[in-house]
């Protein structure tokens, strides 16, 4: 019977996709508003689609090359023949998640603006529905990919379970590679457009944000869709899949020596957990609604009601899942799952604490602007660095908790402990359907605000979309904490999966082994170098946008008086070109480093590399995300009237802080999440090579 | 015979101290210039002495408490009775090094100004002589402390060798604790005064740097002496001693199973290496001289000639040292020493490459100011992050090289490899006498410039001291690279020494052990939190200086017209109070964290903690030092006329960059060096407690 358990996750995948389809129909039924709004929306959509098409074309060259390399490795006997194909499907579905999310988001933006003109709740419903299309597409496609491969390998190719989970884990590498390109490329696009538009438009020309006279305004809106929507979709697809497949692989290893339970049941746990997560996330979405005259606090409550209810329901039901599948004596495994769920909630809360202007840290940061830009910079950096301690302690407690709780009754079975850590990541991500919905709705609201401004709608519409957008900033902060927390746990599970791939007893991962130490140093350095590369890229790309916008202001007569149209397409094209060029080197760095270290210094050094990169990347990502988020909200706080309000010296300082924070929080920071998992994925796929080639 | 080898290092210690004495006499013979100069110098000296006295009073309370705790541990049998006393002497000599360095520096500043009024070479000679007093006091006191303890334990208490080196390593903890207080306290003082003086004086009041009307100007000059001189002296004393004592301890372990060589000879190697380093460093100092009409390039050449000659002589002679003491078959150990020497030179060179405005990175950084403060901030941060890759690769290569080279012929003897790593740190630091001289002369020249300005000397004098000071920036950058490189190697050696203290086979340091992993995460987080704490401290202390300076400008009538004197002492007192208050929490964090982790999560987790902190701290320290250095020099580059020169928008942006960079490079960055070693030292001293108490 147990081999049919996977059918449940296949069913959940179908349910998620159908729900996404239903939600997208609901969105599309709504009016796009007047002709101008539809036209603006169409150009944003066209720009985003053109960018993604070009991006996917470049990425497909990379995938083709990797496919050939993996095929050669398979021919040499270093891999099974399923791996190259699994790699392709992982990449394909990850890209597809991003594409669908972007498609619906660019169709929902004008509709949200229109809906907001009718009322706040209507606006929220449309934006949130669009977000949920993305949320459920990601989990649906993720579960679909996993379930189909599983069933195929089990029933068609009749592979033994160990080989099934081994092959499945490798399609995570495809997903991660795609995700990294999407995050880095999209992240550079969105911030280059944003920074470029702000530097010339707001600072030099003194026109408001989203003013139609600014030639980079469409590019800025396109950026939200390709970066914050498509990039994030690919990113979380990869996290979701990575946590599930690594749990499956570790489950097989953990139950090898526990004869009372067939290890196929251990493989089923993460899949069923994900499946019930889908169902309860859907239930949660129905709770996200509010009264027409709601304020921001009520809106946030509505969103929280949805996510919290889902989390509680999952927490309760997963107890019965563990009981039914593994038996009551494995209640420790249930507790490990709970650790992950709880850690996710706590990290989300503390991320908000550090970055929201309703709490002390960001308020204090805003006050440092009174002594100038320099003190605001120092304040933001130290806030971000300080804030790393909380998620570190939470994740550490979760790791220790998950490990030791899951080995209750089986102490000494370290593989069971590692399985527990992997499951805590699955637990954290089980609510992904709804948390991603609340996260992805932000950019839609942001775009809606832009369209309202450009189409000259009643200011009350912009006020409403601003309320939605500002709420989006809070959910985005929570989402970021969630993404990085799950990334750390998933990366640890993947490191354990890598170690599982190595011949037993032949390698030592002791910190007293110099190769491990050197790997650790290089690994710890990698996120810094990677962040530097992506920040430099944003700088260069923004520079070219600045020059183009300046050129248009100079050369297009009548532009500033609103008598002539700006050449929006040129800016979109420029951003696309620059970001596609710039995304290649950081991505290749991430893929090549573990291969080089593995070949030169051996598999032990790779474990050091992965651990070093995970630890330092986790902390650097939190630092950058929280510094950036706090600067952003400190600016908003000042704009709301504190310390002299808009136009004051404090505000000028805060604009600088926000501009510095932009690549921190939207390009470099989130890319690190993917980086640390991709490193592990690449190492897993190439482990055979390291064993065969390296001298160590 | 071999037990008398240590007498050689005692002799070298005496030679170093005598040389320092001779140099200080040479400096003191020189005239202090006119009465005003002498008066200014006296008030700087009084401020610095008052600060150090107060600092040492607070620190001595800490030492008293620690002494009692260590005594209780000794009574409980967790330590030998020598440890509490060794702890005290380590702290005492570290503090003494700083105090002597400060004393001579504050006596040499007016003399350097006077000498510079007579000619550039004279100025260089006086400043460099003052620097060399500090350099040779540090190495002299370090070797003295080590040698006396060694001889005492061997001949008076007749302890076995293992216990001798075990006790010796613990006085490193005293030195490290003192160094951390000195670095953090001094670092906060100097930057609070600097930032405070600049923000109100330069930015708000528009008066030049070092203008006597600025009430914080004396505090700023005091800061150079207590931070850059006394703090750095204590810091490098600690590195020097730490590398030597950890090599001694590892040497005993390494030669336990090699019957051909008595392990007392392995203990002698680092001591003799240090001794010849002293002799050749003294020879090197005689080569530092230049013609009267020398330009900056020639000055730099003169300094380089001194350090390079010393390094080459040491490289050659240490071959014969290894041959004579261990035998020719241990030539691999010699190569390990060479690895360290070479790594030191390379890191120094690349630090200069990334931070000097004669190279591309800083020139490019200066150009990012043309698009505003935000792009300059992003540019500096990414430059610093990018620059971490080079020292990481150099140190990694050095670790791998030292480990495997030193085990030539004895492959598999991992303790021999760890001994090799420790010796590479000793090799790197063997030139400390002269490198520290070239480093410590910078603040003297800086102070001399301040005095020249305040005493209204001929502008040509300020030009000359500026040339000396600017050169000091270059040597300081090199020195910082050197300090952090040696800190990483020493920390690794100390981690190995900690592991040596644990009962064999009872602990696992594998990265698959969840406690090790969690230790790694917390360790990686620690330098970030520590930096945040110290940066916040600088911010708070600077804030209070800003308010005081504003108050004086407001309340003292005639101050701006030069008709009334500013109340300098008030600012000095304020900086002292603020920095002494602020130094306590970061320092206690560093000391308590390993103890808490060790007691709660056990010795394995501590190894993870130490490795994580070393890797992430090393990289963070380089990032902060190089970002700060590059911003500083980008500002100088713009001031020299590029991008509109002084007063342009680019210059304003660069001033912000420099202000942000100040706590990066002079407070947080260098304190991390000490942090990573202190963590290991504390762990070593408390290892008995972890073994006795922890459940893991």
mmCIF file of N, CA, C and O in Angstrom, chain A residues 26-27 30-34 37 107-129 292 444 448 451-452 457 460-462 464-465 468:
data_model
loop_
_atom_site.group_PDB
_atom_site.id
_atom_site.type_symbol
_atom_site.label_atom_id
_atom_site.label_comp_id
_atom_site.label_asym_id
_atom_site.label_seq_id
_atom_site.Cartn_x
_atom_site.Cartn_y
_atom_site.Cartn_z
ATOM 1 N N UNK A 26 -10.614 34.218 -11.810
ATOM 2 C CA UNK A 26 -11.294 35.233 -11.014
ATOM 3 C C UNK A 26 -10.669 36.612 -11.273
ATOM 4 O O UNK A 26 -11.384 37.614 -11.421
ATOM 5 N N UNK A 27 -9.319 36.613 -11.321
ATOM 6 C CA UNK A 27 -8.638 37.881 -11.558
ATOM 7 C C UNK A 27 -8.967 38.408 -12.946
ATOM 8 O O UNK A 27 -9.301 39.583 -13.134
ATOM 9 N N UNK A 30 -12.143 40.346 -13.980
ATOM 10 C CA UNK A 30 -12.295 41.723 -13.526
ATOM 11 C C UNK A 30 -11.882 42.709 -14.625
ATOM 12 O O UNK A 30 -11.063 42.399 -15.477
ATOM 13 N N UNK A 31 -12.424 43.929 -14.547
ATOM 14 C CA UNK A 31 -12.122 44.926 -15.581
ATOM 15 C C UNK A 31 -10.718 45.503 -15.402
ATOM 16 O O UNK A 31 -10.247 45.691 -14.285
ATOM 17 N N UNK A 32 -10.070 45.804 -16.519
ATOM 18 C CA UNK A 32 -8.748 46.415 -16.472
ATOM 19 C C UNK A 32 -8.830 47.924 -16.318
ATOM 20 O O UNK A 32 -7.820 48.612 -16.371
ATOM 21 N N UNK A 33 -10.033 48.447 -16.188
ATOM 22 C CA UNK A 33 -10.178 49.904 -16.065
ATOM 23 C C UNK A 33 -10.199 50.563 -17.429
ATOM 24 O O UNK A 33 -10.502 49.910 -18.435
ATOM 25 N N UNK A 34 -9.845 51.842 -17.450
ATOM 26 C CA UNK A 34 -9.937 52.555 -18.729
ATOM 27 C C UNK A 34 -8.834 52.145 -19.711
ATOM 28 O O UNK A 34 -7.922 51.385 -19.374
ATOM 29 N N UNK A 37 -5.143 52.707 -18.767
ATOM 30 C CA UNK A 37 -4.642 51.725 -17.803
ATOM 31 C C UNK A 37 -4.302 50.412 -18.499
ATOM 32 O O UNK A 37 -3.261 49.797 -18.249
ATOM 33 N N UNK A 107 -1.030 40.906 -15.475
ATOM 34 C CA UNK A 107 -2.432 41.075 -15.879
ATOM 35 C C UNK A 107 -3.281 41.611 -14.726
ATOM 36 O O UNK A 107 -4.372 42.127 -14.941
ATOM 37 N N UNK A 108 -2.771 41.448 -13.507
ATOM 38 C CA UNK A 108 -3.565 41.840 -12.342
ATOM 39 C C UNK A 108 -3.308 43.284 -11.920
ATOM 40 O O UNK A 108 -4.088 43.849 -11.159
ATOM 41 N N UNK A 109 -2.208 43.884 -12.439
ATOM 42 C CA UNK A 109 -1.835 45.204 -11.900
ATOM 43 C C UNK A 109 -2.889 46.279 -12.199
ATOM 44 O O UNK A 109 -3.368 46.956 -11.290
ATOM 45 N N UNK A 110 -3.285 46.379 -13.479
ATOM 46 C CA UNK A 110 -4.299 47.394 -13.810
ATOM 47 C C UNK A 110 -5.626 47.036 -13.140
ATOM 48 O O UNK A 110 -6.372 47.903 -12.682
ATOM 49 N N UNK A 111 -5.903 45.753 -13.090
ATOM 50 C CA UNK A 111 -7.167 45.321 -12.467
ATOM 51 C C UNK A 111 -7.186 45.676 -10.979
ATOM 52 O O UNK A 111 -8.224 46.043 -10.447
ATOM 53 N N UNK A 112 -6.024 45.551 -10.316
ATOM 54 C CA UNK A 112 -5.973 45.925 -8.905
ATOM 55 C C UNK A 112 -6.197 47.424 -8.747
ATOM 56 O O UNK A 112 -6.912 47.861 -7.835
ATOM 57 N N UNK A 113 -5.599 48.188 -9.654
ATOM 58 C CA UNK A 113 -5.798 49.637 -9.599
ATOM 59 C C UNK A 113 -7.284 49.960 -9.766
ATOM 60 O O UNK A 113 -7.851 50.775 -9.026
ATOM 61 N N UNK A 114 -7.912 49.302 -10.738
ATOM 62 C CA UNK A 114 -9.337 49.520 -10.981
ATOM 63 C C UNK A 114 -10.151 49.108 -9.754
ATOM 64 O O UNK A 114 -11.041 49.829 -9.305
ATOM 65 N N UNK A 115 -9.801 47.918 -9.214
ATOM 66 C CA UNK A 115 -10.538 47.419 -8.050
ATOM 67 C C UNK A 115 -10.364 48.359 -6.867
ATOM 68 O O UNK A 115 -11.314 48.627 -6.126
ATOM 69 N N UNK A 116 -9.143 48.890 -6.704
ATOM 70 C CA UNK A 116 -8.890 49.797 -5.586
ATOM 71 C C UNK A 116 -9.702 51.073 -5.732
ATOM 72 O O UNK A 116 -10.052 51.718 -4.747
ATOM 73 N N UNK A 117 -9.996 51.436 -6.974
ATOM 74 C CA UNK A 117 -10.804 52.645 -7.158
ATOM 75 C C UNK A 117 -12.232 52.384 -6.697
ATOM 76 O O UNK A 117 -12.988 53.304 -6.434
ATOM 77 N N UNK A 118 -12.598 51.105 -6.582
ATOM 78 C CA UNK A 118 -13.938 50.782 -6.104
ATOM 79 C C UNK A 118 -13.959 50.530 -4.598
ATOM 80 O O UNK A 118 -15.019 50.536 -3.975
ATOM 81 N N UNK A 119 -12.777 50.265 -4.014
ATOM 82 C CA UNK A 119 -12.750 50.007 -2.569
ATOM 83 C C UNK A 119 -11.496 49.263 -2.186
ATOM 84 O O UNK A 119 -10.902 48.542 -3.003
ATOM 85 N N UNK A 120 -11.107 49.426 -0.915
ATOM 86 C CA UNK A 120 -9.850 48.819 -0.463
ATOM 87 C C UNK A 120 -9.917 47.299 -0.462
ATOM 88 O O UNK A 120 -8.997 46.612 -0.910
ATOM 89 N N UNK A 121 -11.044 46.761 0.036
ATOM 90 C CA UNK A 121 -11.156 45.314 0.128
ATOM 91 C C UNK A 121 -11.106 44.669 -1.251
ATOM 92 O O UNK A 121 -10.463 43.641 -1.444
ATOM 93 N N UNK A 122 -11.769 45.295 -2.221
ATOM 94 C CA UNK A 122 -11.753 44.765 -3.591
ATOM 95 C C UNK A 122 -10.325 44.732 -4.103
ATOM 96 O O UNK A 122 -9.897 43.769 -4.743
ATOM 97 N N UNK A 123 -9.571 45.818 -3.856
ATOM 98 C CA UNK A 123 -8.183 45.872 -4.298
ATOM 99 C C UNK A 123 -7.375 44.756 -3.667
ATOM 100 O O UNK A 123 -6.616 44.045 -4.335
ATOM 101 N N UNK A 124 -7.575 44.597 -2.361
ATOM 102 C CA UNK A 124 -6.854 43.538 -1.664
ATOM 103 C C UNK A 124 -7.177 42.174 -2.264
ATOM 104 O O UNK A 124 -6.281 41.363 -2.511
ATOM 105 N N UNK A 125 -8.456 41.925 -2.513
ATOM 106 C CA UNK A 125 -8.868 40.613 -3.015
ATOM 107 C C UNK A 125 -8.228 40.312 -4.371
ATOM 108 O O UNK A 125 -7.731 39.207 -4.601
ATOM 109 N N UNK A 126 -8.235 41.297 -5.260
ATOM 110 C CA UNK A 126 -7.659 41.049 -6.592
ATOM 111 C C UNK A 126 -6.145 40.817 -6.480
ATOM 112 O O UNK A 126 -5.597 39.858 -7.033
ATOM 113 N N UNK A 127 -5.481 41.713 -5.742
ATOM 114 C CA UNK A 127 -4.025 41.577 -5.625
ATOM 115 C C UNK A 127 -3.666 40.262 -4.951
ATOM 116 O O UNK A 127 -2.753 39.545 -5.377
ATOM 117 N N UNK A 128 -4.412 39.949 -3.901
ATOM 118 C CA UNK A 128 -4.097 38.719 -3.184
ATOM 119 C C UNK A 128 -4.392 37.500 -4.039
ATOM 120 O O UNK A 128 -3.658 36.507 -4.008
ATOM 121 N N UNK A 129 -5.458 37.540 -4.837
ATOM 122 C CA UNK A 129 -5.748 36.421 -5.729
ATOM 123 C C UNK A 129 -4.617 36.233 -6.728
ATOM 124 O O UNK A 129 -4.195 35.109 -7.009
ATOM 125 N N UNK A 292 -14.649 47.049 4.079
ATOM 126 C CA UNK A 292 -14.286 48.072 3.096
ATOM 127 C C UNK A 292 -13.453 49.193 3.707
ATOM 128 O O UNK A 292 -12.525 49.690 3.100
ATOM 129 N N UNK A 444 2.316 43.279 -7.031
ATOM 130 C CA UNK A 444 1.110 43.580 -7.811
ATOM 131 C C UNK A 444 0.522 44.914 -7.342
ATOM 132 O O UNK A 444 0.192 45.790 -8.149
ATOM 133 N N UNK A 448 0.159 48.383 -9.302
ATOM 134 C CA UNK A 448 -1.149 49.019 -9.395
ATOM 135 C C UNK A 448 -1.024 50.497 -9.044
ATOM 136 O O UNK A 448 -1.617 51.362 -9.711
ATOM 137 N N UNK A 451 0.440 52.332 -11.944
ATOM 138 C CA UNK A 451 -0.528 52.545 -13.017
ATOM 139 C C UNK A 451 -1.520 53.637 -12.630
ATOM 140 O O UNK A 451 -1.866 54.497 -13.456
ATOM 141 N N UNK A 452 -1.959 53.615 -11.368
ATOM 142 C CA UNK A 452 -2.888 54.647 -10.907
ATOM 143 C C UNK A 452 -2.283 56.031 -11.105
ATOM 144 O O UNK A 452 -2.949 56.961 -11.565
ATOM 145 N N UNK A 457 -5.357 58.564 -12.114
ATOM 146 C CA UNK A 457 -6.591 58.257 -11.382
ATOM 147 C C UNK A 457 -6.704 59.165 -10.149
ATOM 148 O O UNK A 457 -5.736 59.799 -9.728
ATOM 149 N N UNK A 460 -7.210 59.158 -4.283
ATOM 150 C CA UNK A 460 -7.618 58.188 -3.266
ATOM 151 C C UNK A 460 -7.230 56.767 -3.684
ATOM 152 O O UNK A 460 -6.934 55.909 -2.848
ATOM 153 N N UNK A 461 -7.191 56.540 -4.997
ATOM 154 C CA UNK A 461 -6.796 55.215 -5.486
ATOM 155 C C UNK A 461 -5.346 54.939 -5.120
ATOM 156 O O UNK A 461 -5.001 53.878 -4.593
ATOM 157 N N UNK A 462 -4.516 55.948 -5.383
ATOM 158 C CA UNK A 462 -3.104 55.791 -5.054
ATOM 159 C C UNK A 462 -2.928 55.589 -3.540
ATOM 160 O O UNK A 462 -2.096 54.801 -3.100
ATOM 161 N N UNK A 464 -4.988 54.159 -1.577
ATOM 162 C CA UNK A 464 -5.350 52.764 -1.259
ATOM 163 C C UNK A 464 -4.281 51.783 -1.707
ATOM 164 O O UNK A 464 -3.909 50.878 -0.978
ATOM 165 N N UNK A 465 -3.791 51.977 -2.940
ATOM 166 C CA UNK A 465 -2.736 51.051 -3.382
ATOM 167 C C UNK A 465 -1.493 51.221 -2.524
ATOM 168 O O UNK A 465 -0.776 50.254 -2.268
ATOM 169 N N UNK A 468 -1.931 49.156 0.445
ATOM 170 C CA UNK A 468 -1.690 47.745 0.100
ATOM 171 C C UNK A 468 -0.196 47.485 -0.070
ATOM 172 O O UNK A 468 0.338 46.468 0.383
#
